[in-house]
Short mmCIF file of C-alpha atoms (C1' of nucleotides) in Angstrom, two decimals:
data_model
loop_
_atom_site.label_atom_id
_atom_site.label_comp_id
_atom_site.label_asym_id
_atom_site.label_seq_id
_atom_site.Cartn_x
_atom_site.Cartn_y
_atom_site.Cartn_z
CA MET A 1 -49.63 -32.61 49.00
CA CYS A 2 -49.80 -33.55 52.58
CA GLY A 3 -47.16 -33.16 55.28
CA ARG A 4 -49.18 -32.23 58.34
CA TYR A 5 -52.72 -33.04 59.49
CA ALA A 6 -55.17 -33.34 62.35
CA TYR A 7 -57.04 -36.31 63.80
CA PHE A 8 -59.68 -35.82 66.47
CA TYR A 9 -62.36 -38.47 66.08
CA LYS A 10 -63.86 -40.70 68.72
CA LEU A 11 -62.87 -44.30 68.13
CA ASN A 12 -66.51 -45.29 67.52
CA GLN A 13 -66.89 -42.81 64.68
CA VAL A 14 -64.16 -44.54 62.72
CA LEU A 15 -65.20 -48.04 63.74
CA GLN A 16 -68.73 -47.38 62.48
CA LEU A 17 -67.28 -46.56 59.11
CA ILE A 18 -65.56 -49.94 58.87
CA ALA A 19 -68.50 -51.74 60.44
CA GLY A 20 -67.37 -54.75 62.43
CA GLY A 21 -63.72 -53.81 62.22
CA TRP A 22 -61.07 -54.67 64.81
CA THR A 23 -58.87 -52.25 66.75
CA THR A 24 -55.59 -52.52 68.64
CA GLU A 25 -56.32 -49.64 71.01
CA GLU A 26 -59.16 -48.79 73.35
CA ALA A 27 -58.87 -45.19 72.29
CA PHE A 28 -56.84 -42.95 70.00
CA ASP A 29 -55.79 -39.56 71.34
CA ALA A 30 -56.76 -36.49 69.38
CA ILE A 31 -53.73 -34.99 67.61
CA PHE A 32 -54.10 -31.55 66.08
CA ASN A 33 -50.62 -31.49 64.58
CA VAL A 34 -49.58 -34.86 63.15
CA ALA A 35 -46.13 -34.65 61.53
CA PRO A 36 -43.91 -37.22 59.79
CA THR A 37 -42.25 -39.64 62.31
CA MET A 38 -45.27 -39.44 64.61
CA ARG A 39 -47.65 -42.33 65.26
CA ALA A 40 -51.27 -41.98 64.16
CA PRO A 41 -54.33 -44.18 63.44
CA VAL A 42 -54.43 -46.12 60.16
CA ILE A 43 -56.98 -48.54 58.71
CA LEU A 44 -55.52 -51.70 57.19
CA LEU A 45 -56.50 -55.30 56.51
CA GLY A 46 -55.72 -57.76 59.31
CA LYS A 47 -54.56 -61.33 58.82
CA ASN A 48 -58.19 -62.41 58.59
CA GLY A 49 -58.71 -59.99 55.71
CA GLU A 50 -60.96 -57.71 57.77
CA PRO A 51 -60.25 -53.99 57.99
CA GLY A 52 -59.32 -52.58 61.39
CA LEU A 53 -57.76 -49.60 63.09
CA THR A 54 -54.24 -49.48 64.51
CA LYS A 55 -51.39 -47.04 65.09
CA LEU A 56 -48.47 -46.73 62.67
CA THR A 57 -45.55 -44.35 62.24
CA TRP A 58 -45.85 -41.78 59.47
CA GLY A 59 -42.98 -42.01 56.96
CA LEU A 60 -42.48 -45.31 55.15
CA VAL A 61 -39.35 -47.24 56.10
CA PRO A 62 -38.52 -49.89 53.46
CA SER A 63 -38.05 -53.38 54.89
CA TRP A 64 -34.49 -53.62 53.51
CA THR A 65 -33.02 -50.36 54.73
CA GLU A 66 -30.41 -50.16 57.50
CA ASP A 67 -31.16 -46.60 58.46
CA THR A 68 -34.75 -46.14 59.57
CA SER A 69 -34.38 -42.36 59.61
CA ILE A 70 -35.07 -42.41 55.87
CA GLY A 71 -38.73 -42.62 56.86
CA ALA A 72 -38.80 -38.94 57.72
CA LYS A 73 -38.72 -38.02 54.03
CA MET A 74 -40.93 -40.85 52.76
CA PHE A 75 -44.21 -39.39 53.97
CA ASN A 76 -45.69 -39.01 50.48
CA ALA A 77 -45.72 -41.34 47.46
CA ARG A 78 -46.56 -40.06 43.97
CA SER A 79 -49.42 -42.09 42.50
CA GLU A 80 -47.93 -41.55 39.04
CA THR A 81 -44.85 -43.61 39.95
CA ILE A 82 -45.89 -45.65 42.98
CA ARG A 83 -45.94 -48.91 40.98
CA GLU A 84 -42.34 -48.48 39.82
CA LYS A 85 -40.49 -47.10 42.82
CA PRO A 86 -38.63 -49.86 44.70
CA ALA A 87 -39.67 -48.51 48.08
CA TYR A 88 -43.38 -48.36 47.24
CA LYS A 89 -43.96 -51.08 44.62
CA GLU A 90 -44.61 -53.98 46.97
CA PRO A 91 -46.46 -51.94 49.59
CA PHE A 92 -48.81 -50.77 46.83
CA GLU A 93 -49.36 -54.31 45.60
CA LYS A 94 -49.83 -55.95 48.98
CA ARG A 95 -50.24 -53.40 51.75
CA ARG A 96 -52.56 -50.56 50.87
CA CYS A 97 -54.09 -48.71 53.83
CA VAL A 98 -56.47 -45.86 54.55
CA VAL A 99 -55.54 -42.89 56.70
CA PRO A 100 -58.54 -41.39 58.53
CA ILE A 101 -58.05 -37.71 59.25
CA SER A 102 -60.14 -34.74 60.32
CA GLY A 103 -58.39 -32.38 57.93
CA PHE A 104 -54.91 -31.54 56.66
CA TYR A 105 -52.71 -28.46 56.61
CA GLU A 106 -51.38 -27.06 53.37
CA TRP A 107 -48.81 -24.27 53.04
CA GLU A 108 -49.38 -21.81 50.23
CA THR A 109 -46.22 -20.07 49.02
CA LEU A 110 -46.76 -16.32 48.77
CA ARG A 111 -43.81 -15.44 46.59
CA GLU A 112 -44.06 -11.65 46.68
CA LEU A 113 -44.39 -11.64 50.47
CA LYS A 114 -41.66 -14.27 50.79
CA ARG A 115 -43.66 -16.25 53.26
CA LYS A 116 -45.86 -19.29 53.51
CA LYS A 117 -49.48 -19.23 54.52
CA PRO A 118 -50.94 -22.30 56.20
CA TRP A 119 -54.49 -23.45 55.38
CA TYR A 120 -56.62 -26.03 57.11
CA VAL A 121 -58.46 -28.17 54.56
CA SER A 122 -61.38 -30.37 55.64
CA PRO A 123 -64.71 -31.76 54.36
CA SER A 124 -67.48 -29.12 54.38
CA ASP A 125 -69.97 -31.69 55.69
CA GLU A 126 -67.63 -32.78 58.51
CA SER A 127 -67.56 -36.35 57.15
CA ILE A 128 -64.46 -38.42 57.86
CA MET A 129 -61.70 -37.68 55.40
CA LEU A 130 -59.99 -40.82 54.15
CA LEU A 131 -56.60 -40.66 52.48
CA ALA A 132 -55.10 -43.37 50.29
CA GLY A 133 -51.92 -44.82 51.79
CA VAL A 134 -49.61 -47.81 51.76
CA TRP A 135 -47.73 -49.35 54.67
CA GLU A 136 -44.63 -51.43 55.30
CA ARG A 137 -43.06 -53.52 58.04
CA TRP A 138 -39.41 -53.13 59.04
CA GLY A 139 -37.52 -55.40 61.44
CA THR A 140 -38.74 -58.18 63.71
CA GLY A 141 -39.61 -58.67 67.36
CA GLU A 142 -38.66 -55.79 69.63
CA ASP A 143 -37.29 -53.80 66.73
CA ARG A 144 -40.38 -54.09 64.57
CA LEU A 145 -41.49 -50.83 63.01
CA ASP A 146 -44.69 -50.44 60.99
CA THR A 147 -44.87 -47.30 58.88
CA TYR A 148 -47.11 -45.68 56.28
CA THR A 149 -47.09 -43.03 53.61
CA VAL A 150 -49.81 -40.90 52.00
CA VAL A 151 -50.37 -41.17 48.24
CA THR A 152 -50.50 -37.91 46.27
CA THR A 153 -51.86 -36.80 42.91
CA GLN A 154 -52.14 -33.62 40.87
CA ALA A 155 -54.30 -30.99 42.58
CA ARG A 156 -57.42 -29.63 40.88
CA GLY A 157 -59.83 -26.75 41.43
CA ARG A 158 -59.58 -24.69 44.60
CA MET A 159 -56.91 -27.06 45.87
CA ALA A 160 -54.63 -26.26 42.94
CA GLU A 161 -54.69 -22.55 43.81
CA ILE A 162 -52.85 -23.35 47.02
CA HIS A 163 -50.59 -26.20 45.97
CA GLU A 164 -49.75 -28.32 42.92
CA ARG A 165 -50.14 -31.63 44.73
CA SER A 166 -52.97 -33.08 46.75
CA PRO A 167 -53.40 -36.20 48.86
CA VAL A 168 -55.61 -38.84 47.22
CA MET A 169 -58.95 -38.54 49.01
CA LEU A 170 -61.25 -41.56 48.95
CA ARG A 171 -64.96 -40.77 48.65
CA GLY A 172 -67.99 -42.90 49.50
CA THR A 173 -67.05 -46.57 49.47
CA ASP A 174 -63.82 -46.03 47.55
CA TRP A 175 -61.87 -46.74 50.74
CA SER A 176 -62.99 -50.37 50.52
CA THR A 177 -61.95 -50.61 46.88
CA TRP A 178 -58.58 -49.10 47.77
CA LEU A 179 -58.02 -51.81 50.41
CA THR A 180 -59.31 -54.85 48.55
CA GLY A 181 -59.52 -53.95 44.86
CA THR A 182 -57.13 -54.82 42.06
CA GLN A 183 -54.08 -52.67 41.38
CA GLU A 184 -55.87 -51.23 38.35
CA GLU A 185 -58.92 -50.29 40.41
CA ALA A 186 -56.72 -48.76 43.08
CA ILE A 187 -54.65 -46.68 40.70
CA GLY A 188 -57.87 -45.51 39.06
CA LEU A 189 -58.90 -43.89 42.34
CA CYS A 190 -55.82 -41.66 42.13
CA GLU A 191 -57.05 -39.78 39.07
CA PRO A 192 -57.06 -36.02 39.76
CA ARG A 193 -60.52 -34.77 40.75
CA GLU A 194 -62.00 -31.41 41.60
CA PRO A 195 -62.65 -31.51 45.36
CA ASP A 196 -65.84 -29.46 45.58
CA TRP A 197 -66.67 -31.03 48.94
CA LEU A 198 -63.81 -29.28 50.74
CA SER A 199 -63.60 -26.18 52.93
CA PHE A 200 -60.46 -24.04 53.15
CA ARG A 201 -59.59 -21.94 56.19
CA PRO A 202 -56.47 -19.83 56.80
CA VAL A 203 -54.85 -20.70 60.13
CA SER A 204 -52.01 -19.48 62.34
CA THR A 205 -48.38 -20.10 61.39
CA ARG A 206 -48.05 -21.65 64.85
CA VAL A 207 -49.06 -24.93 63.20
CA GLY A 208 -45.59 -25.03 61.63
CA ASN A 209 -44.10 -25.82 65.02
CA VAL A 210 -44.87 -29.37 66.15
CA LYS A 211 -44.67 -28.32 69.80
CA TYR A 212 -48.15 -26.85 69.36
CA ASN A 213 -50.90 -29.45 69.50
CA ASP A 214 -54.26 -28.07 70.53
CA PRO A 215 -57.65 -27.25 68.97
CA SER A 216 -56.75 -23.57 68.57
CA LEU A 217 -54.60 -24.55 65.58
CA LEU A 218 -57.86 -25.08 63.67
CA GLU A 219 -59.13 -21.55 64.28
CA ARG A 220 -59.53 -19.18 61.37
CA VAL A 221 -56.91 -16.41 61.23
CA GLU A 222 -57.68 -13.77 58.63
CA ASN A 223 -54.36 -11.95 58.79
CA GLU A 224 -51.22 -12.80 60.62
CA PRO A 225 -49.58 -9.73 62.14
CA GLY A 226 -47.79 -7.89 59.33
CA GLU A 227 -49.24 -9.92 56.49
CA GLN A 228 -51.31 -7.20 54.86
CA LEU A 229 -48.55 -4.66 54.37
CA GLY A 230 -45.61 -6.98 54.54
CA LEU A 231 -44.31 -5.06 57.54
CA PHE A 232 -41.08 -5.88 59.37
"C1'" DC B 1 -21.73 -59.18 36.20
"C1'" DC B 2 -21.44 -55.72 40.45
"C1'" DA B 3 -22.40 -51.12 42.51
"C1'" DG B 4 -25.49 -48.04 44.06
"C1'" DA B 5 -29.85 -46.25 44.66
"C1'" DC B 6 -34.14 -46.72 46.70
"C1'" DG B 7 -38.19 -39.99 48.00
"C1'" DT B 8 -41.02 -35.58 47.34
"C1'" DT B 9 -41.63 -30.75 47.02
"C1'" DG B 10 -40.42 -26.43 45.58
"C1'" DT B 11 -37.46 -23.29 43.43
"C1'" DT B 12 -34.37 -21.84 39.90
"C1'" DG C 1 -35.29 -56.83 48.47
"C1'" DT C 2 -35.20 -55.13 43.72
"C1'" DC C 3 -34.24 -52.15 40.04
"C1'" DT C 4 -31.07 -49.22 37.22
"C1'" DG C 5 -26.77 -47.92 35.30
"C1'" DG C 6 -22.32 -48.93 33.76
"C1'" DC D 1 -44.52 -30.42 56.31
"C1'" DC D 2 -41.70 -26.77 59.29
"C1'" DA D 3 -38.25 -25.63 62.94
"C1'" DG D 4 -33.91 -25.79 64.50
"C1'" DA D 5 -29.37 -27.26 64.44
"C1'" DC D 6 -25.16 -27.18 62.18
"C1'" DG D 7 -18.83 -29.34 66.86
"C1'" DT D 8 -15.22 -31.79 69.59
"C1'" DT D 9 -12.59 -32.83 73.60
"C1'" DG D 10 -12.32 -33.52 78.14
"C1'" DT D 11 -14.19 -33.33 82.58
"C1'" DT D 12 -17.94 -33.85 85.92
"C1'" DG E 1 -27.23 -24.63 52.39
"C1'" DT E 2 -28.54 -29.05 54.27
"C1'" DC E 3 -29.70 -32.39 57.57
"C1'" DT E 4 -32.34 -34.06 61.63
"C1'" DG E 5 -36.20 -34.29 64.66
"C1'" DG E 6 -40.96 -34.03 65.63
#
DNA sequence: CCAGACGTTGTT
DNA sequence: GTCTGG
DNA sequence: CCAGACGTTGTT
DNA sequence: GTCTGG
């Protein structure tokens, strides 16, 4: 699944992908530790029907809720049930979006060591990783809050060795189909696939703490102190 | 009809 | 807002 | 997702 | 153990 990721593209790299697209910002800061409730770049269709890049808050807040803090736990939506769940049904029908990321973090549970091991997962060819998402608008005027969530599916291949769930990754021109296709076409893109285009790299447990946000989080760490022998 | 939920993951 | 459960 | 808090009254 | 905050 996907509860933490990194984004460090230049604006032009993403704009080239959605050739001719609009943007609400002159630049998007690199974030090496995006967590739920934070704001990050998202591609969605504007009023003119053209895709563009803007900043939304991670963690979908349904339009009808009173308490927006519910968003903190709505950062993933299961593709298997996204068409039925009240909070996600309409966003899936009318407001699908694409989340451009550099790579995501995944925590592998090491049961015998009673600890979790974070991995950084990213495309081997350094292409832009595009995740399937849906977004929602809460409130009006000053109080307006636009939020998004990342769609998940069953993990396959190498991915499944680390975690049972995986974000839905859009390959090639699938991102365009996700944004403008029919519901049937969109749900079809959520079928589990073996991600043989991905690289996996163990990283420091520092990534667990959102106060850390720098490129060193991406560095390979073969063994955390004490991991090998389960010391301490 | 009204009341109450509306989410996922992981672990047991 | 919309669906489910009673 | 993980990390960190988890409480109230009264006084400044 | 469970909730909140980032």
